[in-house]
CSV table of C-alpha atoms in Angstrom, one decimal:
chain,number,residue,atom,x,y,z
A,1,UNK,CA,-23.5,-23.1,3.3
A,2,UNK,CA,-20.8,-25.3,1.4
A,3,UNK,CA,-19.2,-22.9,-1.8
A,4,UNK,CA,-20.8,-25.7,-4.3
A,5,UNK,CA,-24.1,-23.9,-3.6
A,6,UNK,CA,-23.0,-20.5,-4.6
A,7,UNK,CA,-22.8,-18.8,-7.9
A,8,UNK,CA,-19.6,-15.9,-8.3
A,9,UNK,CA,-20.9,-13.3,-10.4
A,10,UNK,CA,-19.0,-10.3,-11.7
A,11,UNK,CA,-20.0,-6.6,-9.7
A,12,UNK,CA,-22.0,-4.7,-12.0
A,13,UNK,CA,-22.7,-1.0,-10.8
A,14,UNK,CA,-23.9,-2.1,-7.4
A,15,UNK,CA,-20.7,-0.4,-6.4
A,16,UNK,CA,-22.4,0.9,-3.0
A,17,UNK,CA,-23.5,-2.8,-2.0
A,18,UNK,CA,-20.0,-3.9,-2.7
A,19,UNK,CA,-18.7,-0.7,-0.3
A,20,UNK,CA,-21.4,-1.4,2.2
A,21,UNK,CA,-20.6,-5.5,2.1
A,22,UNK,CA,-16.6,-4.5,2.9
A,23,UNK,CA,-17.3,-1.8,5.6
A,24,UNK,CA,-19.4,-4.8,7.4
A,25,UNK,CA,-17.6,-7.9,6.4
A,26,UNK,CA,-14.6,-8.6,9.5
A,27,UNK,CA,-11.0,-7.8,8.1
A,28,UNK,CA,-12.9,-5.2,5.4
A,29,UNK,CA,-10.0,-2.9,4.4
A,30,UNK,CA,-10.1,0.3,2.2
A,31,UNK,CA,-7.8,-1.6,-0.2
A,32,UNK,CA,-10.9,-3.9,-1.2
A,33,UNK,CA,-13.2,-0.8,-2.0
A,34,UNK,CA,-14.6,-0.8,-4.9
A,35,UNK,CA,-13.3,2.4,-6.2
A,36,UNK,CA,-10.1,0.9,-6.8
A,37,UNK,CA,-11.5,-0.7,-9.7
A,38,UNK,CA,-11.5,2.2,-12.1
A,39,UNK,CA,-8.4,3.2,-10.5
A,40,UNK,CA,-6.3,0.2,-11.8
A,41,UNK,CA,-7.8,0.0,-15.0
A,42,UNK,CA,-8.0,4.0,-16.2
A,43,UNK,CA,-4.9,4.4,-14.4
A,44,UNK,CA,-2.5,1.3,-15.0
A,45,UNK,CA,-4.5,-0.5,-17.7
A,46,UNK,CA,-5.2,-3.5,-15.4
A,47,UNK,CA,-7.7,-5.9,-16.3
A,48,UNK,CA,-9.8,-6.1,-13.0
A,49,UNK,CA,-12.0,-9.1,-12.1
A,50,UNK,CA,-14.3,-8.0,-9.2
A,51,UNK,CA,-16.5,-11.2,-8.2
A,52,UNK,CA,-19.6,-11.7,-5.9
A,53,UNK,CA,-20.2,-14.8,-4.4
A,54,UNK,CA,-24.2,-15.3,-4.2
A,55,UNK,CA,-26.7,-18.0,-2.6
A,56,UNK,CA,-29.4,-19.3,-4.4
A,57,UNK,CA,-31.5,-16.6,-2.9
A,58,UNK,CA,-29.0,-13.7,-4.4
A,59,UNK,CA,-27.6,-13.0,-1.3
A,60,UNK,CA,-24.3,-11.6,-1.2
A,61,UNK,CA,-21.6,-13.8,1.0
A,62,UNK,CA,-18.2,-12.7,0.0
A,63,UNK,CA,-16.3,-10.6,-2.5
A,64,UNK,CA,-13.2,-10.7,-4.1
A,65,UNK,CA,-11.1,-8.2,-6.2
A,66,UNK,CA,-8.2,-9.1,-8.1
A,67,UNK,CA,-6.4,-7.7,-11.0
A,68,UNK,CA,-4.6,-9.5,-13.7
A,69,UNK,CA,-1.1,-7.6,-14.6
A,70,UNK,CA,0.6,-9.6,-17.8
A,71,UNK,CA,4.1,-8.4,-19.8
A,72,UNK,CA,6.2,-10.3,-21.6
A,73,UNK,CA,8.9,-8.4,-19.6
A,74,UNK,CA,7.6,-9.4,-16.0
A,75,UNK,CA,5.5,-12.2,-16.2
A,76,UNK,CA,1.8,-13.1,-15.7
A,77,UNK,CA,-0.1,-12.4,-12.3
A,78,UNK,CA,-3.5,-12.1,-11.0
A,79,UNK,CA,-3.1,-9.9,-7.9
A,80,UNK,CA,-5.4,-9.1,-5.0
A,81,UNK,CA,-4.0,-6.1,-5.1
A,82,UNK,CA,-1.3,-4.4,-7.2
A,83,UNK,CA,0.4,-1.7,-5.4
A,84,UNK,CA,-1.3,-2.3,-2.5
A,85,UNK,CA,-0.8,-4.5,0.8
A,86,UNK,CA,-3.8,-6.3,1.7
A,87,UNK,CA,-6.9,-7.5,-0.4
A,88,UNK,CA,-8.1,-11.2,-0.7
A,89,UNK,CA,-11.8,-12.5,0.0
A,90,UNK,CA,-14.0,-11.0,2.4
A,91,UNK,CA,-17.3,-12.6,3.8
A,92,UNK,CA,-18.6,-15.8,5.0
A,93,UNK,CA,-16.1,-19.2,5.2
A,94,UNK,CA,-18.2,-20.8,2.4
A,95,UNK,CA,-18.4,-16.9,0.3
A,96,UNK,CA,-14.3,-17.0,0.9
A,97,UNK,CA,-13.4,-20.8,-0.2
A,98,UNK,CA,-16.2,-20.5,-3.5
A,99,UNK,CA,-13.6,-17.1,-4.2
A,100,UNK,CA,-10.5,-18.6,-3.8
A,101,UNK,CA,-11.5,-21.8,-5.7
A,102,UNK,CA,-13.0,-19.0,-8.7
A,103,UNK,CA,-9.2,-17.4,-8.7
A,104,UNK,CA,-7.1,-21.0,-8.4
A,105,UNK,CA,-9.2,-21.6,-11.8
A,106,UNK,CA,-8.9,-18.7,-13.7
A,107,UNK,CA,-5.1,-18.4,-12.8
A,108,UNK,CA,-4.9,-21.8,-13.9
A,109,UNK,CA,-6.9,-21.4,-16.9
A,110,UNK,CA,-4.6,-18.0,-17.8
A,111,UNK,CA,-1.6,-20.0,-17.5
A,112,UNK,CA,-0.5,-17.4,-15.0
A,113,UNK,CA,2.8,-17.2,-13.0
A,114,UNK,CA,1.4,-16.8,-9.6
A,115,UNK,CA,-1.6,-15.8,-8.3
A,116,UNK,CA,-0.8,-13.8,-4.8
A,117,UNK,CA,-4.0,-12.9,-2.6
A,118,UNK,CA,-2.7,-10.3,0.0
A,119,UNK,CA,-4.6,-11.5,3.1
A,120,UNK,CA,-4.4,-9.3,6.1
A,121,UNK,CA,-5.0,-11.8,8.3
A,122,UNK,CA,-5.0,-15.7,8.7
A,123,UNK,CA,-8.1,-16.7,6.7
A,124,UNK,CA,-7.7,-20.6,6.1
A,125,UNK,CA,-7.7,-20.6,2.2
A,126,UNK,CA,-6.4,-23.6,2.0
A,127,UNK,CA,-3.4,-22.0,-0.1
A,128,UNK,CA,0.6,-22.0,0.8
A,129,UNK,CA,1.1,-18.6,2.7
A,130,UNK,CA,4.0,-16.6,1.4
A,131,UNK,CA,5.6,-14.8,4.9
A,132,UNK,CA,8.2,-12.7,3.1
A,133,UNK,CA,6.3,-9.7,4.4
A,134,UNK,CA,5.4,-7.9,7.4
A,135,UNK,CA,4.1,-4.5,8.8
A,136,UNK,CA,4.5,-2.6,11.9
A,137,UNK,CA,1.8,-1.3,14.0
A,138,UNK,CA,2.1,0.8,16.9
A,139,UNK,CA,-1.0,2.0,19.3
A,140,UNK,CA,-1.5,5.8,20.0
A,141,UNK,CA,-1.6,7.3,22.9
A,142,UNK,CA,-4.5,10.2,23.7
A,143,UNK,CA,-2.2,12.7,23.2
A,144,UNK,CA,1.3,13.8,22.0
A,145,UNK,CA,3.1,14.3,24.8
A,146,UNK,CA,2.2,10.6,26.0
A,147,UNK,CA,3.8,9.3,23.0
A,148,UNK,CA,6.6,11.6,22.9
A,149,UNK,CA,7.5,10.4,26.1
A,150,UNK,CA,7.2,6.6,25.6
A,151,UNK,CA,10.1,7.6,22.7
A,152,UNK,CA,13.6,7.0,23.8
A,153,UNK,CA,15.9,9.8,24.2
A,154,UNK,CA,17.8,8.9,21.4
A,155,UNK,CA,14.7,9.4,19.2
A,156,UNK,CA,13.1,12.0,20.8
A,157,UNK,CA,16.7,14.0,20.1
A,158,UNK,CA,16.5,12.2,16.3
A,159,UNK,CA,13.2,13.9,15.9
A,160,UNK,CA,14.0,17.6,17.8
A,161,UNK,CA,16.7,17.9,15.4
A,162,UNK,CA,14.6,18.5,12.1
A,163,UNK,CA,13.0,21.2,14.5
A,164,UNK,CA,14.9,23.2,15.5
A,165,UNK,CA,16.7,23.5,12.1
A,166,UNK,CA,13.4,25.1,11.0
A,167,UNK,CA,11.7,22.1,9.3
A,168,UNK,CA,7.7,22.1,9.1
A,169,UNK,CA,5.1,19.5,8.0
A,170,UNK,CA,2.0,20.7,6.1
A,171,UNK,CA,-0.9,18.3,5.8
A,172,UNK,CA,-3.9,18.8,3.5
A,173,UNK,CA,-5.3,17.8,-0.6
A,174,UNK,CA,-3.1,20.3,-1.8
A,175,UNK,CA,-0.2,18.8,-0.2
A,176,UNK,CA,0.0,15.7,-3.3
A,177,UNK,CA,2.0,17.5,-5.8
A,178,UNK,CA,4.8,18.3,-3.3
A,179,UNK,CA,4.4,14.7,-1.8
A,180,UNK,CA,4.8,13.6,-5.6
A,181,UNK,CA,8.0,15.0,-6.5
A,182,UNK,CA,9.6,13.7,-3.2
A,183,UNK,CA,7.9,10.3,-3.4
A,184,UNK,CA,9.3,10.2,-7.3
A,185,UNK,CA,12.9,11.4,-6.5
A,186,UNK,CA,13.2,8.5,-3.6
A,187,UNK,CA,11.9,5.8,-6.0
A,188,UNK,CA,14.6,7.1,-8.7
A,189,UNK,CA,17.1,7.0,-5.4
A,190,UNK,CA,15.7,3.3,-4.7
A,191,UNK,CA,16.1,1.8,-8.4
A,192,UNK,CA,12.6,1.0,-8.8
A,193,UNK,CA,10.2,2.8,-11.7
A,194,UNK,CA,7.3,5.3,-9.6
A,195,UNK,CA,3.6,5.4,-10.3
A,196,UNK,CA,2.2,7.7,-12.4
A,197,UNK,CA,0.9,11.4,-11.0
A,198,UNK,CA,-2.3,10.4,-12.3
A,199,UNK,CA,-2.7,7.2,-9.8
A,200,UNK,CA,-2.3,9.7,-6.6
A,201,UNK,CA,-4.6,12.0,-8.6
A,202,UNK,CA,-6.9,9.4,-9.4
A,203,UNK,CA,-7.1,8.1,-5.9
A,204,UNK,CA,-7.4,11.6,-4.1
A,205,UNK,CA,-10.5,12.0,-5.9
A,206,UNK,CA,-11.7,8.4,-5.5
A,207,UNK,CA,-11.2,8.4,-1.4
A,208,UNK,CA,-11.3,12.0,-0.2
A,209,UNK,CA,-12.6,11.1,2.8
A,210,UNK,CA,-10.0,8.0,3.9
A,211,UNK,CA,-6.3,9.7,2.3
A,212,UNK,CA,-3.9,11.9,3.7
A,213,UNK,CA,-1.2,13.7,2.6
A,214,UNK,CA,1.7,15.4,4.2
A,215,UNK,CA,4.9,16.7,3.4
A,216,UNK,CA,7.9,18.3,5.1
A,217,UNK,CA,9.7,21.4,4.2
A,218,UNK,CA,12.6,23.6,4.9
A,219,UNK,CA,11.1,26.9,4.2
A,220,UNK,CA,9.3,26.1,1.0
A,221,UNK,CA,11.4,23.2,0.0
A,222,UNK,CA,10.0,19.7,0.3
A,223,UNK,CA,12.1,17.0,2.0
A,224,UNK,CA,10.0,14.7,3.1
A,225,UNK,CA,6.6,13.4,2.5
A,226,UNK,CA,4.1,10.5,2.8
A,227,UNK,CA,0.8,9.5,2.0
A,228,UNK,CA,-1.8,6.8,3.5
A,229,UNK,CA,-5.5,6.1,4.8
A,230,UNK,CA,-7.6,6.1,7.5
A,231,UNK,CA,-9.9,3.3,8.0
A,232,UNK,CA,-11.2,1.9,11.1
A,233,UNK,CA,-9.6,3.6,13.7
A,234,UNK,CA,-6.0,3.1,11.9
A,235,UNK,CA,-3.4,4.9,9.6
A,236,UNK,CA,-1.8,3.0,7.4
A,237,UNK,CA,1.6,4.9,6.0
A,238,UNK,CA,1.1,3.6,2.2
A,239,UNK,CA,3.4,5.7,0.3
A,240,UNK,CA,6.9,7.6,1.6
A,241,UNK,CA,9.8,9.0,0.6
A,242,UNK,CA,12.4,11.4,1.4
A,243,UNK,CA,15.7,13.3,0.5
A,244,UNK,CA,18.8,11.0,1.4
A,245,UNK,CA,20.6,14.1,1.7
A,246,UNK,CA,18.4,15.1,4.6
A,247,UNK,CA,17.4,12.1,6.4
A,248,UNK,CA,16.1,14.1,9.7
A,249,UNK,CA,13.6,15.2,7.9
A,250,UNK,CA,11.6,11.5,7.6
A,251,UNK,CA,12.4,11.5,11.5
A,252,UNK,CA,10.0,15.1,11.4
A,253,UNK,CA,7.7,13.1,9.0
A,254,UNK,CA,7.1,10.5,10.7
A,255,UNK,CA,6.1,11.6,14.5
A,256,UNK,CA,3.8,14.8,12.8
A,257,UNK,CA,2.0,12.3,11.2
A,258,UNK,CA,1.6,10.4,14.3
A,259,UNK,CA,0.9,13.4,16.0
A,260,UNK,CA,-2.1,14.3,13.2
A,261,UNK,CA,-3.3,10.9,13.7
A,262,UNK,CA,-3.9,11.3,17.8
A,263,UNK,CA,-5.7,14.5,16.5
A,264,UNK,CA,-8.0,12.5,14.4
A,265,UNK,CA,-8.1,10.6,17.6
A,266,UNK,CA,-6.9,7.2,15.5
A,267,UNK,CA,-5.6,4.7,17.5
A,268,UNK,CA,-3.3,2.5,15.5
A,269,UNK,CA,-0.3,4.0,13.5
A,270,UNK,CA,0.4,0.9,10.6
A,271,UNK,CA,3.5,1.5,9.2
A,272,UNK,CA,2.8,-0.4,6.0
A,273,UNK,CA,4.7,-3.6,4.7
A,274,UNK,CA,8.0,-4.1,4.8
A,275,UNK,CA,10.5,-7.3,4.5
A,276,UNK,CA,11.8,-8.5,7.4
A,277,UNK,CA,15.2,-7.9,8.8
A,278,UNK,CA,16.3,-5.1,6.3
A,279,UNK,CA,16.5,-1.1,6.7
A,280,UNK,CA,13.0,-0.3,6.2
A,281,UNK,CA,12.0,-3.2,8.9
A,282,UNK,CA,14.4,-1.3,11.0
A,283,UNK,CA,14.0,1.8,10.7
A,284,UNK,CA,10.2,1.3,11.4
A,285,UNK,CA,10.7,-1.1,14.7
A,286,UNK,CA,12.8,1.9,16.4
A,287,UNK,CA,9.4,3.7,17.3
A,288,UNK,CA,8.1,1.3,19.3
A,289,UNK,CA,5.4,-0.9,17.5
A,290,UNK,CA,5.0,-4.5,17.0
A,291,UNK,CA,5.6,-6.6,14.1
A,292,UNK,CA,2.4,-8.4,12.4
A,293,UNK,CA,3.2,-11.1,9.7
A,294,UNK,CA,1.1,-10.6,6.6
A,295,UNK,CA,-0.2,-13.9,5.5
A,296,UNK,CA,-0.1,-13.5,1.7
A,297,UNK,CA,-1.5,-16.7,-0.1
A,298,UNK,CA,-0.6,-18.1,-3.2
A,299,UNK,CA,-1.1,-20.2,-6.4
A,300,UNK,CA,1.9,-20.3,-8.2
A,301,UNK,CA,0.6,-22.6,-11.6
A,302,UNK,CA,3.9,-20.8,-13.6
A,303,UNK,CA,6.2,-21.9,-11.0
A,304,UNK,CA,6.9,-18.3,-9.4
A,305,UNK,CA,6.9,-17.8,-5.9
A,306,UNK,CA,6.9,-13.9,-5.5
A,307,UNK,CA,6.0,-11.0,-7.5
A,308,UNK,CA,8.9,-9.0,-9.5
A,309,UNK,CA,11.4,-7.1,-6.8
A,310,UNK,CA,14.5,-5.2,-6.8
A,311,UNK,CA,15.5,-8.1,-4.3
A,312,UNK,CA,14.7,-10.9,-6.8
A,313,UNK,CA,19.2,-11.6,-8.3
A,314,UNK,CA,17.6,-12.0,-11.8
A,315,UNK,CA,16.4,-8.6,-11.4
A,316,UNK,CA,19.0,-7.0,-9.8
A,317,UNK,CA,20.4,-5.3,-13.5
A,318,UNK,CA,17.3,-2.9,-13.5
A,319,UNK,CA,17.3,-1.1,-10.0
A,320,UNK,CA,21.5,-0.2,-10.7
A,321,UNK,CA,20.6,1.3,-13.9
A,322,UNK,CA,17.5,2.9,-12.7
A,323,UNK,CA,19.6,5.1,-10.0
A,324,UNK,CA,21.6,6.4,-12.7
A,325,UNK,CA,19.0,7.6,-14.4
A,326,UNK,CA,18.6,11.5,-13.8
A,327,UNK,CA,14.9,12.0,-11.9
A,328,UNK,CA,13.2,13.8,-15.4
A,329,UNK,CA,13.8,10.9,-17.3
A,330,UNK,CA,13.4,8.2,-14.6
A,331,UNK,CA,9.8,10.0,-14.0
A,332,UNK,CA,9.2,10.0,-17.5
A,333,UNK,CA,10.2,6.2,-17.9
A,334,UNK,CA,8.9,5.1,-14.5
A,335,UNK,CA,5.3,5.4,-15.3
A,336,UNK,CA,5.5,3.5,-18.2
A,337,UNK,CA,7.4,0.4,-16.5
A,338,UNK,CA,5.1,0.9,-13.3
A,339,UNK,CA,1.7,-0.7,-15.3
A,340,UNK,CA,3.9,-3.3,-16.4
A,341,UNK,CA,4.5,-4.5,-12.2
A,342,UNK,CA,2.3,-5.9,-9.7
């Protein structure tokens, strides 16, 4: 079916169908849930645009959530998704094009910078595809011991370190507050403003099911600590952070949650996006995964061809200030800046 023949129609409440229609759909992630919908708007203040592409008989054959951000500090974007690596159109070729066309026009009619769909995988939009970033994914073993002895011995010793100084990782709900005043402390550390509380509140509520938590301590000191999803027989490490002044600890982060996941009997560890070449890129490759470019496509009507970023030199003024900042008032300010990014 060519896209002229469908209709794209915004979701009303039929918030299961949409859930159902990405669980089914191939390259359905837990980014392109429905829930996040309320999320970004109650949270951030985003304006969200979640379309339905129907044939003339009303059946459903793709999807598409985006999210318009817009500041006259940053710029103008529609987003498939904020704060989150992957998104784009699901469904049939025809559902997908009839989408994409649907976004090209309304980021054109908007005037907007760029519009950035954050494809997982290669979907032939028909869009340029932005390769600035990548991800990391490394296969799990059946048990712990298998992995731990793929490691190298200069990791394996990297990671027995935190252990036997007495460090511990904790997983579980009522792990998110600690997780939140490491994850804010490394973002103040990074020069870049954090999320609110509210968002990792919001979301723990929206996805109980699909998020994890876990933090690191020494005694009852947090260190360490991340936060991600399962979906489909893979983690995916969303959210990290860690004290720079004790940087075994991400080493003990890191291969526990691995170790949970094998216990959840996952089979993919996804280490989350990254650019390539730098630290993070780096630091991820050393445990043993493989590097997966993430096809992000683009329609850049205003002439921009990324979203803000501490990398971008016009930029570079805010994240040397930021680390200045002391962590209260960089948490109090963060928030505030955060709604303004995408």
């Amino acid at each position: 079916m060519t896209g002229r023949e469908l209709t794209v129609l915004p979701l009303d409440g039929a918030t299961g169908s949409w859930d159902d229609f990405v669980a089914r759909a191939e390259g359905g992630n837990f980014a392109q849930l429905a829930g996040w919908r309320d999320v970004l708007s109650q949270v951030l203040g985003a304006d969200c645009l979640y379309w339905v592409a129907t044939d003339p008989h009303g059946e459903w054959q793709g999807v598409l959530p985006l999210a318009r951000v817009k500041s006259r500090l940053f710029g103008h974007y529609l987003v498939s998704l904020p704060f989150l690596n992957y998104g784009g159109p699901l469904g049939s070729p025809g559902g997908r094009r009839r989408l994409v066309a649907e976004a090209v026009a309304e980021a054109r009619r908007g005037k907007a910078d760029l519009l950035e769909l954050r494809t997982r995988y290669d979907a032939a939009l028909g869009l340029p595809v932005s390769t600035r970033k990548l991800t990391v994914l490394r296969a799990l073993p059946e048990s712990p011991d298998e992995l731990w002895n793929d490691f190298p011995s200069k990791l394996r010793s990297q990671i027995r370190k935190p252990m036997k100084d007495g460090l511990e990782p904790r997983f579980g709900p009522d792990q998110r507050e600690a997780f939140y005043e490491v994850f804010a402390r490394t973002m103040r550390d990074l020069g870049t403003p954090v999320l609110p509380r509210g968002w990792f509140e919001r979301i723990a509520v929206t996805f109980p099911e699909l998020i994890v938590f876990g933090v690191v301590y020494y005694h009852n000191e947090p260190l360490a600590a991340g936060c991600g999803f399962v979906w489909s027989g893979e983690f995916e490490m969303t959210w990290a952070g860690a004290r720079r002044d004790r940087g075994a600890a991400n080493m003990l982060l890191y291969w526990s949650f691995m170790e949970e996941m094998i216990r959840r009997r996952i089979g993919v560890f996804n280490f989350g996006r990254c650019t390539p070449g730098g630290g993070t890129h780096r630091f991820k490759q050393q445990w043993g995964g493989r590097d997966v470019p993430l096809p992000w496509c683009q329609d850049a009507p205003g002439g921009r061809g990324a979203t803000p970023s501490p990398d971008d030199p016009a930029l570079s003024w805010g994240p040397r200030l930021w680390r200045w900042l002391p962590v209260p008032i960089a948490n109090r300010l963060g928030p505030r800046l955060a709604r303004l990014l995408p």
